[in-house]
């Protein structure tokens, strides 16, 4: 394997990871919000996974199942093909994007209970500044969203900024997974085995993998020495740690640009909003293993 070492980050990568975890819930809440299904069902899309695939992929245009499978990475290709490109025969990407933005406004307003009139514009400004250094090379899903205009409302600027940062990081995560030699299903299985992601039942159900496919993947990973009876082996733990470290390195640029003080402030604001989201039931129960 030929690789090129990245320059050392100006920030501790633990700071990068904390900043991501602090602000990401402001985006992720939409996938559990009834407002998204309501708006997209109003266009004729099926609630649930069709709305998810169409809503997240619409920024790339009316792409086919192969593009969605490639950029989303850990979903069953057969599940994606069942929903895409059929979704585009029901609603255009432009209609989906407008409905999704409206759903984001409604869900964040409901969950945050009248968001802080001072903190929201402050976080919006920090995120917008962080995004000024993001570049599209090799980041297909990010690039699609980056072509969209910034909203005028501070709350939606927060939503858009977090979305850009999330998809930028996600594209880098896919690159790290590819370099690690983990397929989409293997990435999902090993992440679930860390106990820090979805529960196994939620991972299978949401990503569309059958029990026999999951079992076959576990057997193959065990043969490679990455899984054992207790979950991830020492080698598996090391591989996942390297993937996460490389993901942090590949997503460090916006936080390096803000610098330590402003990154700390964005993290503080994000954590405050995330606590309110969680407290108001944004993510339900039985979905995540912990945290």
XYZ file of C-alpha atoms in Angstrom:
291
model
C 0.000 0.000 0.000
C 1.331 3.406 -0.995
C 0.389 6.231 1.339
C 1.257 9.848 1.880
C 1.545 11.106 5.440
C -0.538 14.176 6.222
C 1.098 17.123 7.989
C 0.535 17.055 11.736
C -2.638 18.847 12.794
C -2.266 22.189 14.543
C -4.945 20.946 16.957
C -4.945 17.831 19.088
C -7.089 15.346 17.162
C -9.054 14.689 20.354
C -10.183 18.337 20.129
C -11.298 17.736 16.530
C -13.279 14.654 17.557
C -14.930 16.492 20.465
C -15.946 19.387 18.249
C -17.551 17.007 15.766
C -19.432 15.118 18.476
C -20.655 18.397 19.977
C -22.238 19.864 16.853
C -23.214 16.757 14.866
C -26.469 16.084 16.790
C -27.852 19.365 15.431
C -27.837 17.690 12.025
C -28.498 14.074 12.976
C -31.735 14.838 14.810
C -33.484 15.278 11.451
C -33.285 11.545 10.711
C -35.411 10.788 13.769
C -37.754 13.766 13.488
C -41.396 13.231 12.470
C -41.237 16.551 10.610
C -38.993 15.012 7.920
C -41.383 12.175 7.135
C -44.327 14.576 7.251
C -42.785 16.977 4.716
C -41.467 14.316 2.374
C -44.586 12.169 2.620
C -46.426 15.288 1.525
C -44.444 15.059 -1.722
C -45.451 11.413 -2.133
C -42.255 9.756 -0.866
C -42.537 6.779 1.464
C -41.774 7.568 5.091
C -38.614 6.055 6.527
C -35.753 4.967 4.351
C -36.963 6.405 1.032
C -37.233 9.801 2.710
C -33.780 9.320 4.258
C -32.062 8.355 1.004
C -33.786 11.041 -1.052
C -33.331 13.740 1.580
C -29.621 13.172 2.029
C -28.803 12.482 -1.636
C -30.900 15.240 -3.224
C -28.051 17.750 -3.091
C -26.206 15.594 -5.650
C -29.148 15.711 -8.078
C -31.245 12.765 -9.364
C -28.410 10.250 -8.960
C -28.805 6.506 -9.264
C -28.561 3.784 -6.662
C -24.870 3.222 -7.339
C -23.909 6.759 -6.385
C -25.996 6.637 -3.213
C -24.534 3.255 -2.243
C -21.005 4.549 -2.857
C -21.357 7.779 -0.907
C -23.479 6.443 1.974
C -21.187 3.366 2.147
C -22.679 1.040 4.777
C -26.194 0.479 3.436
C -27.276 -2.699 1.666
C -27.128 -2.037 -2.104
C -30.399 -3.909 -2.554
C -32.130 -1.624 -0.053
C -30.834 1.482 -1.805
C -31.884 0.140 -5.215
C -35.393 -0.424 -3.872
C -35.735 3.298 -3.103
C -33.461 5.082 -5.592
C -33.925 6.221 -8.384
C -37.660 5.604 -7.887
C -37.801 8.506 -5.438
C -36.933 10.944 -8.263
C -39.974 9.831 -10.250
C -42.114 10.992 -7.317
C -40.407 14.241 -6.313
C -37.582 16.272 -7.805
C -34.369 16.854 -5.838
C -35.275 20.557 -5.638
C -38.620 19.742 -4.018
C -36.953 17.340 -1.609
C -34.310 19.877 -0.586
C -36.889 22.571 0.112
C -39.015 20.171 2.173
C -35.979 18.949 4.099
C -34.923 22.473 4.998
C -38.449 23.236 6.181
C -38.388 20.043 8.277
C -35.044 21.064 9.805
C -36.456 24.432 10.825
C -39.542 22.828 12.367
C -37.740 20.018 14.197
C -34.991 22.227 15.649
C -37.514 24.838 16.750
C -39.601 22.169 18.475
C -36.706 20.313 20.087
C -34.787 23.369 21.233
C -37.933 24.975 22.649
C -37.310 28.415 21.247
C -33.554 28.427 20.616
C -31.374 30.981 22.376
C -31.531 34.223 20.392
C -27.877 34.996 21.146
C -26.247 31.564 21.029
C -27.752 30.530 17.674
C -26.301 33.450 15.649
C -22.983 33.061 17.457
C -22.732 29.368 16.576
C -23.942 30.076 13.037
C -21.125 32.594 12.553
C -18.495 30.187 13.905
C -19.680 27.334 11.692
C -19.863 29.504 8.606
C -16.300 30.679 9.190
C -15.139 27.079 9.756
C -16.663 26.040 6.431
C -14.739 28.665 4.442
C -11.693 26.385 4.218
C -13.512 23.232 3.102
C -12.693 22.003 -0.407
C -14.637 19.565 -2.621
C -11.855 17.343 -3.962
C -12.778 13.699 -3.350
C -15.761 14.721 -1.178
C -18.768 14.035 -3.396
C -21.508 14.193 -0.783
C -20.047 17.300 0.823
C -19.616 18.955 -2.576
C -23.289 18.509 -3.431
C -24.352 20.235 -0.217
C -21.683 22.919 -0.575
C -23.259 23.978 -3.882
C -26.474 24.869 -2.041
C -26.942 28.490 -0.917
C -26.537 29.424 2.721
C -29.945 30.045 4.335
C -30.733 33.502 5.704
C -32.131 32.404 9.085
C -29.495 31.870 11.820
C -31.094 28.590 12.947
C -30.945 27.214 9.407
C -27.411 28.543 9.010
C -26.484 26.357 11.991
C -28.256 23.426 10.318
C -26.505 24.008 6.983
C -23.087 24.574 8.551
C -23.280 21.405 10.614
C -24.496 19.518 7.546
C -21.468 20.656 5.542
C -19.063 19.721 8.333
C -20.770 16.364 8.839
C -20.735 15.352 5.184
C -17.163 16.603 4.743
C -16.100 14.438 7.680
C -18.181 11.540 6.392
C -16.496 11.611 2.986
C -13.127 11.512 4.744
C -14.347 8.628 6.892
C -15.221 6.663 3.751
C -11.689 7.272 2.462
C -10.248 5.998 5.754
C -12.467 2.908 5.632
C -11.412 2.157 2.069
C -7.766 2.429 3.032
C -8.369 0.117 5.987
C -9.800 -2.568 3.693
C -13.245 -2.595 5.314
C -16.283 -2.927 3.086
C -19.483 -1.085 3.910
C -20.945 -3.998 5.844
C -17.630 -4.758 7.550
C -17.394 -1.118 8.618
C -20.895 -1.303 10.095
C -20.276 -4.602 11.893
C -16.965 -3.502 13.410
C -18.349 -0.123 14.474
C -21.326 -1.817 16.102
C -18.896 -4.140 17.872
C -17.192 -1.156 19.512
C -20.387 -0.541 21.515
C -20.333 3.127 20.509
C -22.724 3.072 17.557
C -26.072 1.519 16.767
C -27.283 -1.528 18.603
C -26.969 -4.588 16.376
C -30.720 -4.748 15.827
C -30.898 -1.069 14.864
C -27.884 -1.385 12.555
C -29.405 -4.305 10.650
C -32.839 -2.736 10.407
C -31.776 0.763 9.390
C -29.069 -0.332 6.942
C -31.058 -3.166 5.361
C -28.790 -6.147 6.012
C -30.260 -9.614 6.504
C -29.283 -11.795 9.473
C -27.467 -14.262 7.213
C -25.454 -11.468 5.574
C -24.499 -10.099 8.986
C -23.502 -13.571 10.229
C -21.400 -14.276 7.133
C -19.620 -10.951 7.564
C -18.905 -11.701 11.231
C -17.448 -15.067 10.263
C -15.206 -13.475 7.630
C -14.026 -10.807 10.072
C -13.274 -13.478 12.668
C -11.239 -15.365 10.074
C -9.238 -12.177 9.491
C -8.623 -11.900 13.228
C -10.686 -8.729 13.664
C -13.514 -10.273 15.697
C -13.528 -12.856 18.460
C -16.163 -14.251 20.788
C -16.119 -11.111 22.910
C -16.517 -8.675 20.008
C -13.597 -6.846 18.483
C -10.221 -8.525 18.897
C -7.160 -6.515 19.858
C -6.331 -6.264 16.154
C -9.875 -5.148 15.413
C -9.723 -2.494 18.131
C -6.460 -1.219 16.690
C -7.894 -1.068 13.162
C -10.969 0.877 14.289
C -8.796 3.270 16.305
C -6.640 3.952 13.243
C -9.726 4.567 11.099
C -11.075 7.084 13.616
C -7.698 8.811 13.958
C -7.396 9.154 10.190
C -10.986 10.435 10.008
C -10.154 13.079 12.612
C -7.028 14.077 10.683
C -8.976 14.359 7.433
C -11.626 16.544 9.082
C -9.318 18.791 11.102
C -9.080 21.701 8.620
C -12.195 23.668 9.678
C -11.297 23.487 13.369
C -7.665 24.338 12.703
C -8.916 27.390 10.825
C -11.028 28.491 13.798
C -8.176 27.881 16.221
C -8.292 26.501 19.732
C -10.306 29.295 21.362
C -13.087 29.518 18.782
C -13.230 25.733 18.413
C -13.696 25.465 22.176
C -16.530 27.993 21.989
C -18.253 26.146 19.118
C -17.887 22.908 21.093
C -19.380 24.514 24.185
C -22.351 25.902 22.265
C -22.879 22.634 20.400
C -22.841 20.607 23.609
C -25.386 22.924 25.169
C -27.784 22.496 22.262
C -27.124 18.740 22.099
C -28.081 18.325 25.758
C -31.396 20.047 25.061
C -32.000 17.863 21.989
C -31.329 14.678 23.911
C -33.371 15.854 26.886
C -36.334 16.484 24.595
C -36.184 12.967 23.145
C -34.639 13.739 19.762
C -33.074 10.297 19.345
C -35.478 7.912 21.041
C -34.387 4.782 22.884
C -32.993 1.399 21.862
C -31.192 2.831 18.827
C -27.698 3.544 20.104
C -25.628 1.249 22.275
C -24.585 4.078 24.571
C -24.132 7.829 24.645
